[in-house]
Amino acid sequence: MKSDIESVLISQKELNRIIARLAAEIERDYSAPDKRLVLVSILKGSVMFAAALMTALKIPAEIEFMRVSSYGAGTVSSGNVRILLDFYRPDISELDLLIVEDIIDSGHTLSSLTKLLNERGARSVRSCTLLDKPERREVPFEPDYTGTVIPDKFVVGFGLDYNEKYRNLPFIGVLKPEVYSAPERPSMSIMKGNPTTK
Ligand code: IMP
Ligand code: MG
């Protein structure tokens, strides 16, 4: 598996530092006694990150999971996300939701989900992403908490996959272009619309 990696972009040690810093920022914002923090982990990519973030938090935190598949601009109207797995809480108006994502790319997933959860009446909706590729944005969206900005390269590891592989690498690495065999890099048009790759 490691031989498919061109370079390590973020080491395990660096990931731990990033997650500790994010947890401190989140604690600062959610420590008031009237807050009720619920992490909404977006499956499958954010599982490792959400678990690590949750254990790094020293304030009460609950967790829920959603699985979505977004369509790239061009296929369906932009900002459209299909919910494949949802969560249910009897009174969402008491909850301060924090969407936890592995990576923000086009921005469709996070902007649509933020809108949806606000429409459902959550008390607050914020988002936290481990990685951000701002160069790829198709809709304007700024997450409230960002682990680190990365260049426009296809990365895997620590939850992120290519064809369901490499999620269990303990670091973030750049995949060797020859691994995706196709003439071009894996584009979001391949990733999108295929729920198994989310
Ligand atoms: P977007 O911001 O709506 O384009 O969606 C981001 C989603 O695209 C993430 O949750 C990932 O599943 C996927 N994604 C984007 N860039 C990468 C990458 O470099 N590696 C693996 N998955 C990616
Ligand atoms: Mg994915």
CSV table of C-alpha atoms and ligand atoms in Angstrom, one decimal:
chain,number,residue,atom,x,y,z
A,1,MET,CA,0.0,0.0,0.0
A,2,LYS,CA,2.8,2.4,0.9
A,3,SER,CA,4.5,1.8,-2.4
A,4,ASP,CA,1.5,3.5,-4.1
A,5,ILE,CA,2.3,6.7,-2.2
A,6,GLU,CA,4.4,9.4,-4.0
A,7,SER,CA,5.0,11.4,-0.8
A,8,VAL,CA,3.8,11.9,2.7
A,9,LEU,CA,2.0,15.3,2.8
A,10,ILE,CA,1.0,15.2,6.5
A,11,SER,CA,2.7,12.8,8.9
A,12,GLN,CA,0.9,11.1,11.8
A,13,LYS,CA,2.6,13.4,14.2
A,14,GLU,CA,1.5,16.5,12.3
A,15,LEU,CA,-2.0,15.2,12.2
A,16,ASN,CA,-2.0,14.9,15.9
A,17,ARG,CA,-0.9,18.5,16.3
A,18,ILE,CA,-3.5,19.7,13.9
A,19,ILE,CA,-6.3,17.8,15.7
A,20,ALA,CA,-5.2,19.1,19.1
A,21,ARG,CA,-5.3,22.7,17.8
A,22,LEU,CA,-8.7,22.2,16.3
A,23,ALA,CA,-10.0,20.6,19.5
A,24,ALA,CA,-8.7,23.6,21.5
A,25,GLU,CA,-10.5,26.1,19.1
A,26,ILE,CA,-13.8,24.1,19.3
A,27,GLU,CA,-13.6,23.8,23.1
A,28,ARG,CA,-13.1,27.6,23.3
A,29,ASP,CA,-16.3,28.1,21.2
A,30,TYR,CA,-18.5,25.4,22.7
A,31,SER,CA,-17.6,25.4,26.4
A,32,ALA,CA,-20.6,27.5,27.5
A,33,PRO,CA,-23.0,25.4,29.7
A,34,ASP,CA,-25.9,26.2,27.4
A,35,LYS,CA,-24.2,24.6,24.3
A,36,ARG,CA,-24.9,21.1,23.2
A,37,LEU,CA,-22.2,20.0,20.8
A,38,VAL,CA,-23.0,17.2,18.4
A,39,LEU,CA,-20.4,16.2,15.9
A,40,VAL,CA,-21.9,15.1,12.6
A,41,SER,CA,-19.4,12.9,11.0
A,42,ILE,CA,-19.7,12.5,7.2
A,43,LEU,CA,-19.2,8.9,6.3
A,44,LYS,CA,-17.0,7.4,5.3
A,45,GLY,CA,-14.0,9.7,4.9
A,46,SER,CA,-14.2,11.6,8.1
A,47,VAL,CA,-14.5,8.6,10.5
A,48,MET,CA,-10.8,8.6,11.6
A,49,PHE,CA,-10.7,12.3,11.9
A,50,ALA,CA,-14.1,12.6,13.8
A,51,ALA,CA,-13.0,9.9,16.3
A,52,ALA,CA,-9.6,11.5,16.9
A,53,LEU,CA,-11.2,15.0,17.2
A,54,MET,CA,-13.8,13.7,19.6
A,55,THR,CA,-11.3,12.0,21.9
A,56,ALA,CA,-9.2,15.2,21.9
A,57,LEU,CA,-12.1,17.3,23.1
A,58,LYS,CA,-12.3,17.9,26.8
A,59,ILE,CA,-15.9,19.2,26.8
A,60,PRO,CA,-19.1,17.1,26.4
A,61,ALA,CA,-19.6,16.0,22.8
A,62,GLU,CA,-22.1,13.7,21.1
A,63,ILE,CA,-21.8,12.2,17.7
A,64,GLU,CA,-24.1,11.4,14.7
A,65,PHE,CA,-23.3,10.1,11.3
A,66,MET,CA,-24.5,11.0,7.8
A,67,ARG,CA,-23.6,9.6,4.4
A,68,VAL,CA,-24.1,11.7,1.4
A,69,SER,CA,-23.2,11.7,-2.2
A,70,SER,CA,-22.9,14.9,-4.0
A,71,TYR,CA,-23.2,15.5,-7.7
A,72,GLY,CA,-20.6,17.7,-9.4
A,73,ALA,CA,-21.7,20.8,-11.2
A,74,GLY,CA,-23.0,19.9,-14.6
A,75,THR,CA,-24.7,16.7,-13.8
A,76,VAL,CA,-27.4,18.0,-11.5
A,77,SER,CA,-27.9,21.5,-10.3
A,78,SER,CA,-24.9,22.5,-8.1
A,79,GLY,CA,-25.3,22.2,-4.4
A,80,ASN,CA,-27.4,19.1,-4.7
A,81,VAL,CA,-26.6,16.4,-2.2
A,82,ARG,CA,-28.2,13.0,-1.9
A,83,ILE,CA,-28.6,11.7,1.6
A,84,LEU,CA,-27.8,8.0,1.8
A,85,LEU,CA,-27.8,7.7,5.5
A,86,ASP,CA,-29.4,10.2,7.9
A,87,PHE,CA,-29.6,10.7,11.6
A,88,TYR,CA,-32.7,11.4,13.7
A,89,ARG,CA,-33.0,13.4,16.9
A,90,PRO,CA,-36.4,14.3,18.4
A,91,ASP,CA,-35.5,17.9,19.0
A,92,ILE,CA,-32.8,19.2,16.7
A,93,SER,CA,-33.5,22.8,17.9
A,94,GLU,CA,-31.6,22.1,21.1
A,95,LEU,CA,-28.5,21.0,19.2
A,96,ASP,CA,-25.3,22.8,18.2
A,97,LEU,CA,-24.2,20.8,15.2
A,98,LEU,CA,-20.6,20.6,14.0
A,99,ILE,CA,-20.3,18.9,10.6
A,100,VAL,CA,-17.0,17.0,10.5
A,101,GLU,CA,-15.5,16.4,7.0
A,102,ASP,CA,-12.3,14.9,5.8
A,103,ILE,CA,-11.7,17.4,3.0
A,104,ILE,CA,-13.5,20.3,1.3
A,105,ASP,CA,-13.0,20.4,-2.4
A,106,SER,CA,-15.7,21.9,-4.6
A,107,GLY,CA,-17.6,23.0,-1.5
A,108,HIS,CA,-20.9,21.4,-2.6
A,109,THR,CA,-21.1,18.9,0.2
A,110,LEU,CA,-20.5,21.3,3.0
A,111,SER,CA,-22.5,24.1,1.6
A,112,SER,CA,-25.5,21.9,0.9
A,113,LEU,CA,-25.4,20.1,4.2
A,114,THR,CA,-25.0,23.3,6.2
A,115,LYS,CA,-28.1,24.7,4.4
A,116,LEU,CA,-30.1,21.5,5.0
A,117,LEU,CA,-29.3,21.2,8.7
A,118,ASN,CA,-30.1,24.9,9.2
A,119,GLU,CA,-33.4,24.3,7.5
A,120,ARG,CA,-34.2,21.4,9.8
A,121,GLY,CA,-33.9,23.9,12.6
A,122,ALA,CA,-30.7,23.1,14.4
A,123,ARG,CA,-29.8,25.7,17.0
A,124,SER,CA,-26.5,26.2,15.2
A,125,VAL,CA,-24.6,24.6,12.4
A,126,ARG,CA,-20.9,25.0,11.9
A,127,SER,CA,-18.3,22.9,10.0
A,128,CYS,CA,-14.9,21.5,10.6
A,129,THR,CA,-12.7,20.1,7.9
A,130,LEU,CA,-9.3,18.4,8.3
A,131,LEU,CA,-8.2,19.4,4.8
A,132,ASP,CA,-9.0,22.2,2.4
A,133,LYS,CA,-8.3,22.5,-1.3
A,134,PRO,CA,-9.4,26.1,-1.9
A,135,GLU,CA,-8.2,26.1,-5.5
A,136,ARG,CA,-10.9,23.6,-6.4
A,137,ARG,CA,-13.9,25.5,-5.0
A,138,GLU,CA,-17.0,25.7,-7.2
A,139,VAL,CA,-19.2,27.3,-4.7
A,140,PRO,CA,-18.1,29.9,-2.1
A,141,PHE,CA,-17.8,28.2,1.3
A,142,GLU,CA,-15.5,28.7,4.2
A,143,PRO,CA,-15.5,26.1,6.9
A,144,ASP,CA,-15.5,27.5,10.5
A,145,TYR,CA,-12.5,25.3,11.5
A,146,THR,CA,-9.8,24.1,9.0
A,147,GLY,CA,-7.0,21.7,9.8
A,148,THR,CA,-4.8,22.7,7.0
A,149,VAL,CA,-4.9,24.0,3.4
A,150,ILE,CA,-3.4,21.6,0.9
A,151,PRO,CA,-2.4,22.0,-2.8
A,152,ASP,CA,-4.6,20.6,-5.6
A,153,LYS,CA,-3.3,17.0,-5.4
A,154,PHE,CA,-5.3,13.8,-4.9
A,155,VAL,CA,-4.6,12.6,-1.4
A,156,VAL,CA,-5.4,9.5,0.5
A,157,GLY,CA,-5.0,8.1,4.0
A,158,PHE,CA,-6.5,8.8,7.5
A,159,GLY,CA,-10.0,8.1,6.1
A,160,LEU,CA,-9.5,9.4,2.6
A,161,ASP,CA,-9.7,6.8,-0.1
A,162,TYR,CA,-9.2,6.1,-3.7
A,163,ASN,CA,-11.7,3.3,-4.8
A,164,GLU,CA,-12.2,2.4,-1.1
A,165,LYS,CA,-8.5,1.8,-0.6
A,166,TYR,CA,-5.8,3.6,1.5
A,167,ARG,CA,-8.3,4.8,4.2
A,168,ASN,CA,-6.3,2.9,6.9
A,169,LEU,CA,-2.9,4.7,6.2
A,170,PRO,CA,-2.1,6.6,9.4
A,171,PHE,CA,-0.9,9.7,7.5
A,172,ILE,CA,-2.1,11.8,4.5
A,173,GLY,CA,-0.2,11.0,1.3
A,174,VAL,CA,-0.2,11.9,-2.3
A,175,LEU,CA,-1.2,9.0,-4.5
A,176,LYS,CA,1.2,8.1,-7.4
A,177,PRO,CA,-0.5,9.1,-10.6
A,178,GLU,CA,0.2,5.6,-12.2
A,179,VAL,CA,-2.1,4.1,-9.5
A,180,TYR,CA,-5.1,5.6,-11.0
A,181,SER,CA,-4.1,4.3,-14.4
A,182,ALA,CA,-6.6,6.5,-16.3
A,183,PRO,CA,-4.9,9.2,-18.4
A,184,GLU,CA,-6.1,11.9,-16.1
A,185,ARG,CA,-6.1,12.3,-12.3
A,186,PRO,CA,-9.2,11.0,-10.5
A,187,SER,CA,-11.7,13.8,-10.9
A,188,MET,CA,-14.6,14.5,-8.7
A,189,SER,CA,-16.8,13.5,-11.6
A,190,ILE,CA,-15.6,10.0,-10.9
A,191,MET,CA,-15.9,10.4,-7.2
A,192,LYS,CA,-19.2,12.1,-7.2
A,193,GLY,CA,-22.4,10.2,-7.8
A,194,ASN,CA,-20.7,7.0,-6.8
A,195,PRO,CA,-21.7,6.6,-3.1
A,196,THR,CA,-19.0,3.9,-2.6
A,197,THR,CA,-16.2,6.4,-3.0
A,198,LYS,CA,-17.5,9.1,-0.7
B,1,IMP,P1,-16.8,18.5,-2.2
B,1,IMP,O1,-16.2,19.6,-1.4
B,1,IMP,O2,-18.3,18.6,-2.3
B,1,IMP,O3,-16.2,18.5,-3.6
B,1,IMP,O4,-16.6,17.1,-1.5
B,1,IMP,C1,-15.5,16.7,-0.8
B,1,IMP,C2,-15.5,15.2,-0.9
B,1,IMP,O5,-14.8,14.8,-2.1
B,1,IMP,C3,-14.7,14.6,0.2
B,1,IMP,O6,-15.6,14.2,1.3
B,1,IMP,C4,-14.1,13.4,-0.4
B,1,IMP,O7,-14.9,12.2,-0.3
B,1,IMP,C5,-13.9,13.7,-1.8
B,1,IMP,N1,-12.5,14.2,-2.1
B,1,IMP,C6,-12.1,15.4,-2.5
B,1,IMP,N2,-10.8,15.5,-2.7
B,1,IMP,C7,-10.3,14.3,-2.4
B,1,IMP,C8,-9.0,13.7,-2.3
B,1,IMP,O8,-7.9,14.4,-2.6
B,1,IMP,N3,-8.9,12.5,-1.9
B,1,IMP,C9,-9.9,11.7,-1.6
B,1,IMP,N4,-11.2,12.2,-1.6
B,1,IMP,C10,-11.4,13.4,-2.0
B,2,MG,MG,-13.9,9.7,-0.7
